[in-house]
Tab-separated table of C-alpha atoms in Angstrom:
chain	number	residue	atom	x	y	z
W	133	UNK	CA	-47.279	74.706	-142.202
W	134	UNK	CA	-43.794	74.097	-143.540
W	135	UNK	CA	-41.794	77.281	-143.902
W	136	UNK	CA	-40.922	76.578	-147.526
W	137	UNK	CA	-42.250	73.921	-149.895
W	138	UNK	CA	-40.558	73.493	-153.257
W	139	UNK	CA	-42.254	71.659	-156.128
W	140	UNK	CA	-42.144	71.234	-159.887
W	141	UNK	CA	-45.743	70.282	-160.727
W	142	UNK	CA	-46.275	71.449	-164.319
W	143	UNK	CA	-42.665	72.641	-163.928
W	144	UNK	CA	-43.515	75.394	-161.414
W	145	UNK	CA	-41.688	76.169	-158.171
W	146	UNK	CA	-43.842	77.725	-155.440
W	147	UNK	CA	-43.507	78.719	-151.814
W	148	UNK	CA	-45.898	77.045	-149.411
W	149	UNK	CA	-47.496	80.415	-148.738
W	150	UNK	CA	-48.450	80.725	-152.396
W	151	UNK	CA	-49.822	77.203	-152.447
W	152	UNK	CA	-51.874	78.060	-149.370
W	153	UNK	CA	-53.443	80.942	-151.293
W	154	UNK	CA	-54.582	78.512	-153.986
W	155	UNK	CA	-56.087	76.313	-151.286
W	156	UNK	CA	-58.062	79.282	-149.991
W	157	UNK	CA	-59.448	79.977	-153.463
W	158	UNK	CA	-60.414	76.324	-153.808
W	159	UNK	CA	-62.177	76.272	-150.449
W	160	UNK	CA	-64.169	79.367	-151.334
W	161	UNK	CA	-65.239	77.965	-154.705
W	162	UNK	CA	-66.416	74.666	-153.241
W	163	UNK	CA	-68.099	75.859	-150.041
W	164	UNK	CA	-71.783	75.413	-149.321
W	165	UNK	CA	-72.072	71.695	-149.999
W	166	UNK	CA	-73.523	72.196	-153.478
W	167	UNK	CA	-73.752	69.267	-155.865
W	168	UNK	CA	-71.294	69.050	-158.788
W	169	UNK	CA	-72.211	71.185	-161.774
W	170	UNK	CA	-73.440	69.599	-164.982
W	171	UNK	CA	-71.501	70.225	-168.213
W	172	UNK	CA	-72.068	73.632	-169.749
W	173	UNK	CA	-75.718	74.444	-170.433
W	174	UNK	CA	-77.841	77.532	-170.921
W	175	UNK	CA	-77.164	80.617	-173.087
W	176	UNK	CA	-73.387	80.081	-173.201
W	177	UNK	CA	-73.823	76.601	-174.726
W	178	UNK	CA	-73.681	78.192	-178.190
W	179	UNK	CA	-70.012	79.107	-177.657
W	180	UNK	CA	-68.810	75.573	-176.854
W	181	UNK	CA	-67.249	73.342	-179.499
W	182	UNK	CA	-68.623	69.812	-179.009
W	183	UNK	CA	-66.846	68.354	-182.015
W	184	UNK	CA	-63.978	65.920	-181.773
W	185	UNK	CA	-62.425	65.057	-178.425
W	186	UNK	CA	-62.129	68.542	-176.956
W	187	UNK	CA	-62.716	68.955	-173.231
W	188	UNK	CA	-65.931	70.808	-172.374
W	189	UNK	CA	-66.082	73.380	-169.549
W	190	UNK	CA	-68.384	72.353	-166.715
W	191	UNK	CA	-69.293	76.004	-166.182
W	192	UNK	CA	-68.808	78.822	-168.684
W	193	UNK	CA	-69.108	82.552	-167.992
W	194	UNK	CA	-68.857	84.984	-170.936
W	195	UNK	CA	-68.633	88.780	-170.838
W	196	UNK	CA	-71.982	90.044	-172.129
W	197	UNK	CA	-70.284	92.786	-174.128
W	198	UNK	CA	-68.174	90.350	-176.136
W	199	UNK	CA	-69.153	89.578	-179.725
W	200	UNK	CA	-70.377	86.046	-180.375
W	201	UNK	CA	-67.652	85.213	-182.892
W	202	UNK	CA	-64.901	86.392	-180.560
W	203	UNK	CA	-66.413	84.537	-177.615
W	204	UNK	CA	-66.671	81.347	-179.646
W	205	UNK	CA	-63.038	81.702	-180.775
W	206	UNK	CA	-61.676	82.203	-177.263
W	207	UNK	CA	-63.701	79.326	-175.820
W	208	UNK	CA	-62.383	77.077	-178.592
W	209	UNK	CA	-58.787	78.101	-177.837
W	210	UNK	CA	-59.344	77.341	-174.164
W	211	UNK	CA	-60.853	73.938	-174.945
W	212	UNK	CA	-57.888	73.147	-177.182
W	213	UNK	CA	-55.310	74.150	-174.569
W	214	UNK	CA	-56.860	72.105	-171.783
W	215	UNK	CA	-57.334	69.123	-174.062
W	216	UNK	CA	-53.534	69.190	-174.282
W	217	UNK	CA	-53.248	69.115	-170.489
W	218	UNK	CA	-55.938	66.413	-170.366
W	219	UNK	CA	-54.225	64.154	-172.914
W	220	UNK	CA	-50.597	65.261	-173.205
W	221	UNK	CA	-50.935	65.305	-177.007
W	222	UNK	CA	-48.576	67.860	-178.544
W	223	UNK	CA	-50.774	68.923	-181.470
W	224	UNK	CA	-53.351	70.477	-179.159
W	225	UNK	CA	-50.744	72.725	-177.559
W	226	UNK	CA	-49.330	73.769	-180.928
W	227	UNK	CA	-52.818	74.809	-182.044
W	228	UNK	CA	-53.566	76.695	-178.817
W	229	UNK	CA	-50.298	78.580	-178.130
W	230	UNK	CA	-48.646	80.987	-180.539
W	231	UNK	CA	-45.049	80.210	-181.619
W	232	UNK	CA	-44.015	83.303	-179.655
W	233	UNK	CA	-46.005	82.268	-176.545
W	234	UNK	CA	-44.525	83.530	-173.267
W	235	UNK	CA	-44.985	82.053	-169.797
W	236	UNK	CA	-44.941	84.936	-167.303
W	237	UNK	CA	-44.612	82.588	-164.306
W	238	UNK	CA	-41.661	80.624	-165.661
W	239	UNK	CA	-39.692	78.761	-162.966
W	240	UNK	CA	-35.937	78.374	-162.941
W	241	UNK	CA	-34.788	75.524	-165.144
W	242	UNK	CA	-37.834	75.465	-167.396
W	243	UNK	CA	-37.615	76.464	-171.056
W	244	UNK	CA	-39.633	79.450	-172.131
W	245	UNK	CA	-42.574	79.052	-174.496
W	246	UNK	CA	-44.240	75.964	-175.877
W	247	UNK	CA	-41.178	73.753	-175.359
W	248	UNK	CA	-41.391	74.387	-171.623
W	249	UNK	CA	-45.048	73.402	-171.467
W	250	UNK	CA	-44.387	70.217	-173.429
W	251	UNK	CA	-41.525	69.234	-171.128
W	252	UNK	CA	-43.591	69.996	-168.022
W	253	UNK	CA	-46.484	67.870	-169.243
W	254	UNK	CA	-44.197	64.951	-170.087
W	255	UNK	CA	-42.478	65.156	-166.712
W	256	UNK	CA	-45.715	65.263	-164.793
W	257	UNK	CA	-47.157	62.347	-166.752
W	258	UNK	CA	-44.080	60.347	-165.827
W	259	UNK	CA	-45.381	60.594	-162.251
W	260	UNK	CA	-49.119	60.339	-163.022
W	261	UNK	CA	-49.528	58.351	-166.274
W	262	UNK	CA	-53.345	58.541	-166.037
W	263	UNK	CA	-53.393	62.313	-165.469
W	264	UNK	CA	-56.600	64.113	-166.456
W	265	UNK	CA	-57.438	67.818	-166.502
W	266	UNK	CA	-61.003	68.961	-165.846
W	267	UNK	CA	-61.955	72.429	-167.084
W	268	UNK	CA	-64.159	73.172	-164.089
W	269	UNK	CA	-64.776	76.905	-164.648
W	270	UNK	CA	-64.020	79.103	-167.650
W	271	UNK	CA	-64.391	82.898	-167.580
W	272	UNK	CA	-64.068	84.802	-170.863
W	273	UNK	CA	-63.489	88.568	-170.608
W	274	UNK	CA	-62.375	90.535	-173.625
W	275	UNK	CA	-59.299	88.935	-175.181
W	276	UNK	CA	-58.449	86.991	-172.013
W	277	UNK	CA	-59.793	83.887	-170.317
W	278	UNK	CA	-59.386	82.615	-166.768
W	279	UNK	CA	-59.768	78.942	-165.909
W	280	UNK	CA	-60.089	76.844	-162.766
W	281	UNK	CA	-58.714	73.391	-163.409
W	282	UNK	CA	-58.851	70.136	-161.475
W	283	UNK	CA	-55.999	67.706	-162.121
W	284	UNK	CA	-56.514	64.068	-161.121
W	285	UNK	CA	-54.550	60.860	-161.435
W	286	UNK	CA	-52.643	58.184	-159.552
W	287	UNK	CA	-49.016	58.395	-158.491
W	288	UNK	CA	-47.858	55.168	-160.119
W	289	UNK	CA	-44.746	56.564	-161.810
W	290	UNK	CA	-41.762	58.473	-160.473
W	291	UNK	CA	-41.478	62.104	-159.331
W	292	UNK	CA	-38.001	63.594	-158.848
W	293	UNK	CA	-36.708	60.043	-158.674
W	294	UNK	CA	-39.220	58.934	-156.026
W	295	UNK	CA	-41.540	56.049	-157.004
W	296	UNK	CA	-45.237	56.296	-156.235
W	297	UNK	CA	-47.451	53.707	-154.592
W	298	UNK	CA	-50.634	54.392	-156.543
W	299	UNK	CA	-51.793	57.288	-154.339
W	300	UNK	CA	-54.886	59.091	-155.661
W	301	UNK	CA	-54.098	62.704	-156.568
W	302	UNK	CA	-56.517	65.637	-156.961
W	303	UNK	CA	-55.505	69.299	-156.953
W	304	UNK	CA	-56.579	72.633	-158.417
W	305	UNK	CA	-54.909	75.223	-160.623
W	306	UNK	CA	-55.795	78.730	-161.773
W	307	UNK	CA	-54.753	80.054	-165.210
W	308	UNK	CA	-54.995	83.476	-166.836
W	309	UNK	CA	-54.460	83.232	-170.594
W	310	UNK	CA	-54.150	86.200	-172.983
W	311	UNK	CA	-55.237	85.602	-176.567
W	312	UNK	CA	-54.738	89.126	-177.873
W	313	UNK	CA	-55.762	90.113	-181.389
W	314	UNK	CA	-54.992	86.762	-182.995
W	315	UNK	CA	-56.360	83.248	-182.726
W	316	UNK	CA	-53.796	81.741	-180.333
W	317	UNK	CA	-52.550	82.388	-176.801
W	318	UNK	CA	-49.673	84.862	-176.592
W	319	UNK	CA	-48.905	84.791	-172.843
W	320	UNK	CA	-50.135	83.424	-169.529
W	321	UNK	CA	-49.912	83.475	-165.744
W	322	UNK	CA	-50.685	80.388	-163.634
W	323	UNK	CA	-50.622	78.998	-160.113
W	324	UNK	CA	-50.935	75.356	-159.011
W	325	UNK	CA	-51.977	73.876	-155.682
W	326	UNK	CA	-48.719	71.971	-155.363
W	327	UNK	CA	-49.038	71.539	-151.626
W	328	UNK	CA	-52.033	69.234	-152.030
W	329	UNK	CA	-50.209	67.240	-154.685
W	330	UNK	CA	-47.129	66.819	-152.495
W	331	UNK	CA	-49.072	65.796	-149.398
W	332	UNK	CA	-51.331	63.391	-151.279
W	333	UNK	CA	-48.272	61.822	-152.914
W	334	UNK	CA	-46.626	61.533	-149.461
W	335	UNK	CA	-43.672	63.573	-150.702
W	336	UNK	CA	-43.943	66.105	-147.877
W	337	UNK	CA	-45.458	66.053	-144.411
W	338	UNK	CA	-46.960	69.122	-142.789
W	339	UNK	CA	-45.969	69.264	-139.140
W	340	UNK	CA	-48.423	70.545	-136.569
W	341	UNK	CA	-51.462	69.571	-138.608
W	342	UNK	CA	-52.975	67.065	-140.968
W	343	UNK	CA	-50.764	65.764	-143.747
W	344	UNK	CA	-53.819	64.880	-145.839
W	345	UNK	CA	-55.252	66.856	-148.737
W	346	UNK	CA	-55.692	70.442	-147.578
W	347	UNK	CA	-58.537	71.092	-150.025
W	348	UNK	CA	-60.736	68.367	-148.600
W	349	UNK	CA	-60.663	66.118	-151.694
């Protein structure tokens, strides 16, 4: 493993050790050889908004003590946020994040708040124009939701000035989003599996081991 790996996926700078932690979480969630989950079904289906072009969580887990209206609101906010990451369309972010939104894992050089997220999305799409964001797992607990995301695309653009060669990209991310007492997200914490992105894009090489995708995808 490289001693230090620096990256700006979604505008975030991480040490390789932190990226390795995300890989461990991914491996645990995908172990056992189970088949891919179908889109949300069962009792939690009632909380999902199927209107428009919103992304739908493949698996949804809702705190049993949460009121139905509150659960439905938070799921809708989550769907709206990740539709932004799935499409890059600004309006979705503006509807999901409060004007005073704060990123608690803000990297150096990135603007705080919604402007930072917009710039990060635009920069990443410059590298992967066909970027998609799958909302693989959504956990709603109280006024907070946690999401496991799968980003996919092809490195056909440029990343930090380096042109891609069409490499297929697939990596995971974990978000914790706090909605609070309102109807929009007020703050978040997030971690991305940048090491898989960098190795798949051939931007770094891990010495002493495989340089392929560490998460097996």
